[in-house]
Short mmCIF file of C-alpha atoms and ligand atoms in Angstrom, two decimals:
data_model
loop_
_atom_site.label_atom_id
_atom_site.label_comp_id
_atom_site.label_asym_id
_atom_site.label_seq_id
_atom_site.Cartn_x
_atom_site.Cartn_y
_atom_site.Cartn_z
CA MET A 125 0.05 0.12 -0.15
CA SER A 126 1.45 3.33 -0.97
CA PRO A 127 1.69 6.08 2.01
CA ALA A 128 -1.03 8.28 0.12
CA THR A 129 -3.21 5.48 0.81
CA GLU A 130 -2.59 4.37 4.17
CA PRO A 131 -5.03 5.52 6.88
CA ALA A 132 -4.09 8.82 8.73
CA SER A 133 -2.20 7.89 11.85
CA GLY A 134 -4.37 7.20 14.84
CA ALA A 135 -7.29 6.37 12.40
CA VAL A 136 -6.79 2.68 12.69
CA LEU A 137 -9.28 0.47 14.62
CA LEU A 138 -7.42 -0.54 17.62
CA ASP A 139 -9.32 -2.26 20.76
CA THR A 140 -8.53 -2.00 24.39
CA PHE A 141 -6.40 -5.65 24.03
CA GLY A 142 -3.95 -4.28 21.39
CA ARG A 143 -6.06 -5.87 18.49
CA GLN A 144 -6.31 -4.03 15.14
CA ALA A 145 -9.48 -4.48 13.38
CA GLU A 146 -8.48 -4.89 9.70
CA ASP A 147 -11.44 -7.69 8.25
CA LEU A 148 -15.00 -6.69 7.82
CA ARG A 149 -17.75 -9.34 6.89
CA ILE A 150 -20.62 -7.59 5.29
CA SER A 151 -24.20 -9.52 5.58
CA LEU A 152 -25.82 -8.75 2.15
CA THR A 153 -29.30 -10.82 3.36
CA ASP A 154 -30.48 -12.94 6.28
CA LYS A 155 -32.55 -14.77 3.55
CA CYS A 156 -31.38 -18.36 2.31
CA SER A 157 -31.69 -20.54 -0.38
CA LEU A 158 -31.02 -23.81 1.83
CA ARG A 159 -32.26 -24.65 5.25
CA CYS A 160 -29.19 -26.24 6.71
CA THR A 161 -30.48 -28.11 10.20
CA TYR A 162 -27.69 -26.93 12.12
CA CYS A 163 -28.45 -23.26 11.23
CA MET A 164 -32.32 -22.62 10.73
CA PRO A 165 -35.66 -24.19 10.76
CA ALA A 166 -37.18 -25.99 7.98
CA GLU A 167 -39.78 -22.94 7.69
CA GLY A 168 -36.90 -20.30 7.77
CA LEU A 169 -36.89 -17.34 10.01
CA ALA A 170 -38.78 -14.09 10.31
CA TRP A 171 -36.89 -12.48 7.34
CA LEU A 172 -35.91 -8.21 7.65
CA PRO A 173 -38.19 -6.40 6.21
CA ALA A 174 -36.78 -4.81 2.59
CA LYS A 175 -36.59 -1.47 3.95
CA ALA A 176 -34.71 -2.42 7.30
CA VAL A 177 -31.89 -3.71 4.88
CA LEU A 178 -28.97 -1.56 3.79
CA SER A 179 -29.21 -0.59 0.21
CA ASP A 180 -25.99 -0.88 -1.83
CA ASP A 181 -25.14 2.78 -1.78
CA GLU A 182 -25.39 2.74 1.97
CA ILE A 183 -22.94 -0.26 2.03
CA ILE A 184 -20.63 1.66 -0.33
CA ARG A 185 -20.80 4.92 1.97
CA LEU A 186 -20.05 2.51 5.15
CA ALA A 187 -17.53 0.46 3.28
CA THR A 188 -15.65 3.63 2.77
CA VAL A 189 -15.84 4.82 5.89
CA PHE A 190 -14.34 1.54 7.26
CA LEU A 191 -11.51 1.29 4.61
CA GLY A 192 -10.36 4.96 5.90
CA LEU A 193 -9.99 3.28 9.30
CA GLY A 194 -7.67 0.83 8.13
CA VAL A 195 -9.81 -2.36 7.20
CA ARG A 196 -8.40 -4.24 4.47
CA THR A 197 -10.27 -7.26 3.44
CA ILE A 198 -14.13 -7.39 3.08
CA ARG A 199 -15.82 -10.77 2.94
CA LEU A 200 -19.75 -10.80 1.64
CA THR A 201 -21.72 -13.17 3.52
CA GLY A 202 -25.32 -13.88 4.76
CA GLY A 203 -27.95 -15.74 4.80
CA GLU A 204 -27.00 -16.65 1.47
CA PRO A 205 -25.34 -13.23 -0.37
CA LEU A 206 -26.03 -14.73 -3.51
CA VAL A 207 -29.88 -14.35 -3.04
CA ARG A 208 -29.55 -10.47 -3.10
CA ALA A 209 -30.20 -8.99 -6.63
CA GLY A 210 -27.22 -7.35 -8.02
CA VAL A 211 -24.24 -8.70 -5.99
CA ALA A 212 -21.80 -8.41 -9.14
CA GLY A 213 -22.51 -4.70 -9.35
CA LEU A 214 -22.11 -4.13 -5.67
CA VAL A 215 -18.55 -6.09 -5.99
CA ARG A 216 -17.60 -3.79 -8.85
CA ARG A 217 -18.43 -0.74 -6.78
CA LEU A 218 -16.54 -2.19 -3.88
CA ALA A 219 -13.71 -3.33 -5.83
CA GLY A 220 -13.22 0.36 -7.11
CA LEU A 221 -13.11 1.85 -3.50
CA ARG A 222 -9.30 2.83 -2.50
CA PRO A 223 -7.51 1.71 -0.65
CA ARG A 224 -9.08 -1.48 -2.64
CA PRO A 225 -10.27 -4.26 -0.34
CA GLU A 226 -9.34 -7.78 -0.88
CA LEU A 227 -12.84 -9.09 -1.59
CA SER A 228 -14.11 -12.52 -0.82
CA LEU A 229 -17.45 -14.22 -0.86
CA THR A 230 -18.86 -16.97 1.39
CA THR A 231 -21.73 -18.96 -0.35
CA ASN A 232 -23.57 -21.96 -0.27
CA ALA A 233 -23.00 -22.06 -4.16
CA ILE A 234 -26.37 -22.75 -5.11
CA SER A 235 -26.26 -20.10 -7.68
CA LEU A 236 -22.60 -19.78 -8.10
CA ALA A 237 -22.49 -21.59 -11.63
CA ASP A 238 -24.25 -18.58 -13.42
CA LYS A 239 -22.80 -15.86 -11.49
CA ALA A 240 -18.94 -16.90 -10.97
CA VAL A 241 -17.67 -15.43 -14.48
CA GLU A 242 -19.43 -12.13 -13.52
CA LEU A 243 -18.31 -11.84 -10.03
CA ALA A 244 -14.57 -12.53 -10.93
CA ARG A 245 -14.92 -9.96 -13.43
CA SER A 246 -16.26 -7.58 -11.35
CA GLY A 247 -13.24 -7.69 -8.92
CA LEU A 248 -14.01 -10.76 -6.63
CA ASP A 249 -10.74 -12.49 -5.46
CA ARG A 250 -11.91 -15.79 -3.98
CA VAL A 251 -14.47 -17.66 -2.57
CA ASN A 252 -15.30 -19.61 0.71
CA VAL A 253 -18.01 -22.42 -0.09
CA SER A 254 -20.00 -24.29 2.40
CA LEU A 255 -20.53 -28.18 1.52
CA ASP A 256 -20.90 -30.40 4.41
CA THR A 257 -21.21 -33.90 2.27
CA LEU A 258 -20.55 -35.34 -1.05
CA ASP A 259 -23.53 -37.89 -0.82
CA ARG A 260 -26.81 -36.66 -2.38
CA GLU A 261 -29.21 -38.10 0.24
CA LYS A 262 -27.08 -36.85 2.92
CA PHE A 263 -27.15 -33.35 1.52
CA HIS A 264 -30.84 -33.25 1.09
CA ASN A 265 -31.40 -34.32 4.83
CA LEU A 266 -29.21 -31.63 6.00
CA THR A 267 -29.90 -28.93 3.83
CA ARG A 268 -33.49 -30.03 3.26
CA ARG A 269 -33.03 -29.26 -0.41
CA ASP A 270 -32.01 -31.73 -3.29
CA ARG A 271 -29.13 -29.19 -4.68
CA LEU A 272 -25.90 -31.04 -4.23
CA ALA A 273 -25.44 -30.84 -8.18
CA ASP A 274 -25.78 -27.17 -8.14
CA VAL A 275 -23.01 -26.71 -5.43
CA LEU A 276 -20.67 -29.12 -7.20
CA ALA A 277 -21.33 -27.06 -10.51
CA GLY A 278 -21.01 -23.70 -8.63
CA LEU A 279 -17.61 -25.10 -7.12
CA GLU A 280 -16.38 -25.89 -10.82
CA ALA A 281 -17.51 -22.43 -11.97
CA ALA A 282 -15.36 -20.75 -9.65
CA GLN A 283 -12.42 -22.51 -10.44
CA GLN A 284 -12.96 -21.98 -13.92
CA ALA A 285 -13.24 -18.30 -13.12
CA GLY A 286 -10.18 -18.28 -11.65
CA LEU A 287 -11.35 -17.46 -8.09
CA ARG A 288 -8.51 -19.04 -5.92
CA PRO A 289 -7.94 -20.16 -3.46
CA ILE A 290 -11.23 -21.87 -3.06
CA LYS A 291 -11.86 -22.92 0.27
CA VAL A 292 -14.73 -25.51 1.13
CA ASN A 293 -16.29 -25.32 4.46
CA ALA A 294 -18.09 -28.12 6.33
CA VAL A 295 -19.92 -28.30 9.75
CA LEU A 296 -19.19 -31.68 11.26
CA MET A 297 -22.13 -33.67 13.16
CA ARG A 298 -21.43 -36.50 14.82
CA GLU A 299 -24.06 -38.97 13.67
CA GLN A 300 -24.65 -37.24 10.18
CA ASN A 301 -21.15 -36.29 8.44
CA LEU A 302 -18.24 -36.90 11.13
CA ALA A 303 -17.13 -40.37 9.33
CA GLU A 304 -17.11 -38.77 5.84
CA ALA A 305 -14.46 -36.24 6.82
CA PRO A 306 -11.53 -38.13 5.29
CA GLN A 307 -13.50 -38.71 1.93
CA LEU A 308 -14.41 -34.68 2.07
CA LEU A 309 -10.47 -34.23 2.48
CA SER A 310 -9.47 -36.74 -0.33
CA TRP A 311 -11.85 -35.10 -2.58
CA ALA A 312 -10.94 -31.51 -1.89
CA LEU A 313 -7.31 -32.45 -2.43
CA ARG A 314 -7.81 -34.15 -5.90
CA ALA A 315 -10.09 -31.22 -6.83
CA GLY A 316 -7.54 -28.46 -5.76
CA TYR A 317 -9.72 -26.87 -2.77
CA GLN A 318 -8.87 -26.01 0.53
CA MET A 319 -10.86 -28.26 2.93
CA ARG A 320 -11.77 -26.82 6.35
CA PHE A 321 -13.70 -28.38 9.09
CA ILE A 322 -15.91 -26.22 11.40
CA GLU A 323 -17.29 -27.19 14.95
CA HIS A 324 -20.55 -26.22 15.25
CA MET A 325 -21.32 -23.16 17.36
CA PRO A 326 -23.74 -22.07 19.57
CA LEU A 327 -25.31 -19.94 17.03
CA ASP A 328 -28.12 -22.04 15.78
CA ALA A 329 -31.63 -20.39 15.46
CA GLU A 330 -33.32 -23.28 17.09
CA HIS A 331 -30.63 -23.58 20.04
CA LEU A 332 -30.18 -27.04 19.58
CA TRP A 333 -26.23 -26.89 20.17
CA THR A 334 -24.84 -28.61 23.03
CA MET A 335 -21.31 -29.01 24.21
CA ALA A 336 -21.67 -32.49 24.66
CA GLY A 337 -23.30 -33.12 21.13
CA MET A 338 -20.39 -30.96 19.34
CA VAL A 339 -17.81 -32.52 17.21
CA THR A 340 -14.53 -31.05 18.41
CA ALA A 341 -11.29 -30.17 16.60
CA ASP A 342 -9.40 -33.26 18.67
CA GLU A 343 -12.47 -35.59 17.05
CA VAL A 344 -11.89 -34.30 13.73
CA LEU A 345 -8.04 -34.82 14.07
CA SER A 346 -8.46 -38.11 15.53
CA VAL A 347 -10.79 -39.34 12.27
CA LEU A 348 -8.48 -37.59 9.69
CA GLY A 349 -5.47 -39.07 11.52
CA GLN A 350 -6.38 -42.45 10.75
CA SER A 351 -5.99 -41.92 7.14
CA PHE A 352 -3.92 -39.13 6.75
CA GLN A 353 -0.47 -37.88 7.88
CA LEU A 354 -0.81 -34.33 9.08
CA ARG A 355 1.63 -32.00 10.40
CA PRO A 356 0.63 -28.41 12.35
CA VAL A 357 1.73 -25.37 10.51
CA GLY A 358 2.97 -22.88 12.89
CA HIS A 359 1.34 -19.40 13.97
CA ARG A 360 -1.77 -18.50 11.96
CA GLY A 361 -1.95 -15.00 12.66
CA HIS A 362 -5.20 -13.53 12.34
CA ALA A 363 -7.06 -16.29 10.47
CA PRO A 364 -9.70 -18.53 12.22
CA ALA A 365 -8.47 -22.01 10.79
CA GLU A 366 -5.71 -23.74 12.49
CA GLU A 367 -3.82 -25.30 9.68
CA PHE A 368 -2.31 -28.65 9.09
CA GLU A 369 -0.05 -29.75 6.30
CA VAL A 370 -1.07 -32.89 4.81
CA LEU A 371 1.88 -34.95 4.19
CA ASP A 372 0.58 -38.41 2.88
CA GLY A 373 -3.03 -40.16 2.53
CA PRO A 374 -5.08 -42.12 0.29
CA GLY A 375 -5.02 -41.58 -3.55
CA ARG A 376 -1.78 -39.14 -3.14
CA ALA A 377 -0.93 -39.73 -6.77
CA GLY A 378 -4.17 -38.51 -7.76
CA TRP A 379 -4.40 -35.28 -5.93
CA ALA A 380 -4.05 -31.85 -7.67
CA PRO A 381 -0.80 -30.11 -7.88
CA ALA A 382 0.69 -28.75 -4.53
CA PRO A 383 -0.08 -25.33 -3.72
CA GLN A 384 2.58 -23.08 -2.64
CA GLY A 385 2.63 -23.92 0.90
CA GLY A 386 1.84 -27.66 0.38
CA TYR A 387 -1.34 -29.35 0.73
CA ARG A 388 -3.51 -28.00 3.53
CA VAL A 389 -6.51 -29.08 5.76
CA GLY A 390 -7.96 -26.23 8.34
CA ILE A 391 -9.68 -26.46 11.56
CA ILE A 392 -12.01 -23.77 12.69
CA ALA A 393 -12.41 -24.60 16.42
CA SER A 394 -14.05 -21.59 17.74
CA VAL A 395 -15.45 -23.31 20.82
CA SER A 396 -13.06 -25.84 21.97
CA ARG A 397 -9.83 -23.66 20.99
CA PRO A 398 -10.93 -20.29 20.68
CA PHE A 399 -8.78 -17.79 19.00
CA CYS A 400 -10.07 -14.65 20.24
CA ARG A 401 -6.75 -13.28 21.23
CA ASP A 402 -6.03 -12.71 17.38
CA CYS A 403 -9.41 -11.74 16.15
CA ASP A 404 -9.33 -8.70 13.81
CA ARG A 405 -12.71 -9.25 12.46
CA LEU A 406 -15.65 -6.76 12.73
CA ARG A 407 -19.35 -7.60 11.06
CA LEU A 408 -21.92 -5.79 9.82
CA THR A 409 -25.39 -7.19 9.68
CA ALA A 410 -27.75 -6.88 6.84
CA ASP A 411 -29.81 -4.07 8.99
CA GLY A 412 -26.46 -2.26 9.48
CA GLN A 413 -25.87 -3.19 12.86
CA LEU A 414 -21.97 -3.55 13.64
CA ARG A 415 -20.69 -6.57 15.68
CA THR A 416 -17.39 -6.76 16.97
CA CYS A 417 -17.95 -10.57 18.31
CA LEU A 418 -19.69 -13.11 16.70
CA PHE A 419 -21.21 -14.33 20.09
CA GLY A 420 -21.34 -10.71 21.56
CA HIS A 421 -24.58 -9.27 22.66
CA GLN A 422 -23.36 -5.93 21.77
CA GLU A 423 -24.69 -4.10 18.39
CA THR A 424 -23.89 -0.74 17.18
CA ASP A 425 -26.65 0.81 14.94
CA LEU A 426 -24.61 2.32 11.85
CA ARG A 427 -27.93 2.22 9.92
CA ALA A 428 -29.89 4.65 12.13
CA ALA A 429 -26.73 6.86 12.24
CA LEU A 430 -26.53 6.74 8.55
CA ARG A 431 -29.93 7.57 7.90
CA ASP A 432 -30.21 10.26 10.45
CA GLY A 433 -27.65 12.05 8.13
CA ALA A 434 -24.36 11.56 10.12
CA SER A 435 -21.06 12.57 8.35
CA ASP A 436 -18.43 10.48 7.64
CA GLN A 437 -16.66 11.80 10.80
CA GLU A 438 -19.67 10.84 12.96
CA LEU A 439 -19.96 7.42 11.81
CA ALA A 440 -15.99 6.62 12.25
CA GLU A 441 -16.11 7.82 15.69
CA LEU A 442 -19.31 5.40 16.34
CA ILE A 443 -17.17 2.58 14.64
CA ARG A 444 -14.02 3.35 16.89
CA GLN A 445 -15.91 3.50 19.86
CA ALA A 446 -17.35 -0.06 19.15
CA VAL A 447 -14.07 -1.51 18.47
CA ARG A 448 -12.78 0.28 21.82
CA ALA A 449 -15.47 -1.98 23.61
CA LYS A 450 -14.93 -5.12 21.89
CA PRO A 451 -14.49 -7.63 24.34
CA ALA A 452 -11.46 -9.90 25.44
CA GLY A 453 -13.03 -13.00 24.28
CA HIS A 454 -16.38 -14.85 23.27
CA GLY A 455 -16.93 -16.64 26.77
CA ILE A 456 -18.44 -19.36 25.20
CA ASN A 457 -16.72 -21.73 27.96
CA ALA A 458 -17.75 -19.50 30.77
CA PRO A 459 -20.72 -20.54 32.99
CA GLY A 460 -23.01 -17.47 32.28
CA PHE A 461 -22.51 -17.72 28.40
CA ARG A 462 -25.66 -16.75 26.93
CA GLN A 463 -26.35 -17.51 23.22
CA PRO A 464 -26.68 -14.03 21.16
CA GLU A 465 -30.25 -13.25 19.97
CA ARG A 466 -29.47 -13.38 16.37
CA PRO A 467 -28.46 -16.58 14.77
CA MET A 468 -25.34 -17.14 12.52
CA SER A 469 -27.81 -16.63 9.38
CA ALA A 470 -28.97 -13.13 10.73
CA ILE A 471 -25.26 -12.10 11.69
CA GLY A 472 -23.05 -13.15 8.83
CA GLY A 473 -20.66 -16.18 9.31
N1 SAM B 665 -25.10 -19.03 3.44
C1 SAM B 665 -23.78 -18.88 3.31
C2 SAM B 665 -22.84 -20.19 3.36
O1 SAM B 665 -23.57 -21.35 4.02
O2 SAM B 665 -21.65 -20.38 3.13
C3 SAM B 665 -23.23 -18.03 4.01
C4 SAM B 665 -23.57 -17.85 5.35
S1 SAM B 665 -23.47 -19.28 6.29
C5 SAM B 665 -23.83 -18.62 8.16
C6 SAM B 665 -21.78 -19.10 6.98
C7 SAM B 665 -21.16 -20.03 7.51
O3 SAM B 665 -21.53 -20.63 8.55
C8 SAM B 665 -21.27 -21.59 6.74
O4 SAM B 665 -20.00 -22.19 6.26
C9 SAM B 665 -22.11 -22.37 7.65
O5 SAM B 665 -21.57 -23.95 7.36
C10 SAM B 665 -21.68 -21.82 8.78
N2 SAM B 665 -22.53 -22.11 9.91
C11 SAM B 665 -23.93 -21.97 9.90
N3 SAM B 665 -24.33 -22.25 11.26
C12 SAM B 665 -23.51 -22.53 11.96
C13 SAM B 665 -23.44 -22.82 13.48
N4 SAM B 665 -24.51 -23.11 13.97
N5 SAM B 665 -22.25 -23.23 13.66
C14 SAM B 665 -20.85 -23.47 13.05
N6 SAM B 665 -21.01 -23.11 11.80
C15 SAM B 665 -22.53 -22.39 11.29
FE1 SF4 B 666 -28.35 -20.96 4.57
FE2 SF4 B 666 -25.52 -20.57 5.13
FE3 SF4 B 666 -27.22 -21.15 7.07
FE4 SF4 B 666 -27.13 -23.12 5.39
S1 SF4 B 666 -25.57 -22.23 6.79
S2 SF4 B 666 -28.94 -22.31 6.13
S3 SF4 B 666 -26.60 -21.92 3.27
S4 SF4 B 666 -27.32 -19.51 5.89
#
């Protein structure tokens, strides 16, 4: 970054624990095309009314203020971000901001096959695709929709469009897909995707999560360790995934060419191995609430300020105050932990 585009000294977002917020997740909608059982109920949720959702202009205005405060990466998420109309247009506008943010998208990939090329041309850098199983019937049961073929087509289209690296995220559930973890990893190694396993978090709309029912990082590593030789990769910086190099495993000869840094698998263990100390993330919900912690109860209403005519400086001050109040950690393992009101799909994962 050239000195001319560096945020002014003192303008970066520091919290009281010395962490600097540089990564912003923007939720484009709380609606979704799937109904993953660990995320939301079959009938969906009480969706936000259209007028509550930030417009493209409002998102661009807020993104501009965040970039001026040192945010460097923006991830679009939801709900399912691709159910919002005009996402490529929004990506193009975000890519035109200076300093240009690195732009990524978290998606269930249901409609990615149709949109990957346009998104890449508009300036999207990479995608994270959520896929929990490669078995059609299991996919149908887990997501309550028979759409596995669409997801696989979306992944291929993303690869063709040059959106790299492609990370595939799976939430593992003991009875449903834990045993499939080695097959998922083998498949990803063959296809050239980076596989990551996510611990189920207490963010499901139906509050079905239990500590005892959750598959832990230790369990995932033990299942993978039966088939693969893994070696921990050192310090992960601000990344949520703890990475392991895959040194050997079944079907080695058929793996895609090794990426720089070798074959990798990641584990996102927010519950059993919290990484709050290195958290550099902020989240903006589809209705314009700034959250500094995925599991927190605190929100700052940027939409109200924006619609009341706040200046960029006033918005920046609100953001700074929110970041200063960021808690040290999420406290999931503390006795008084209370699940936030909003489920994951309404926060932006
Ligand atoms: N709909 C998009 C998707 O599924 O990729 C983006 C939003 S979704 C909320 C983002 C990620 O959160 C997905 O990888 C999903 O598997 C994960 N997720 C949803 N509910 C979760 C929960 N309770 N615990 C852990 N991960 C969850
Ligand atoms: Fe939709 Fe993503 Fe939640 Fe699945 S995890 S229901 S795809 S928001």
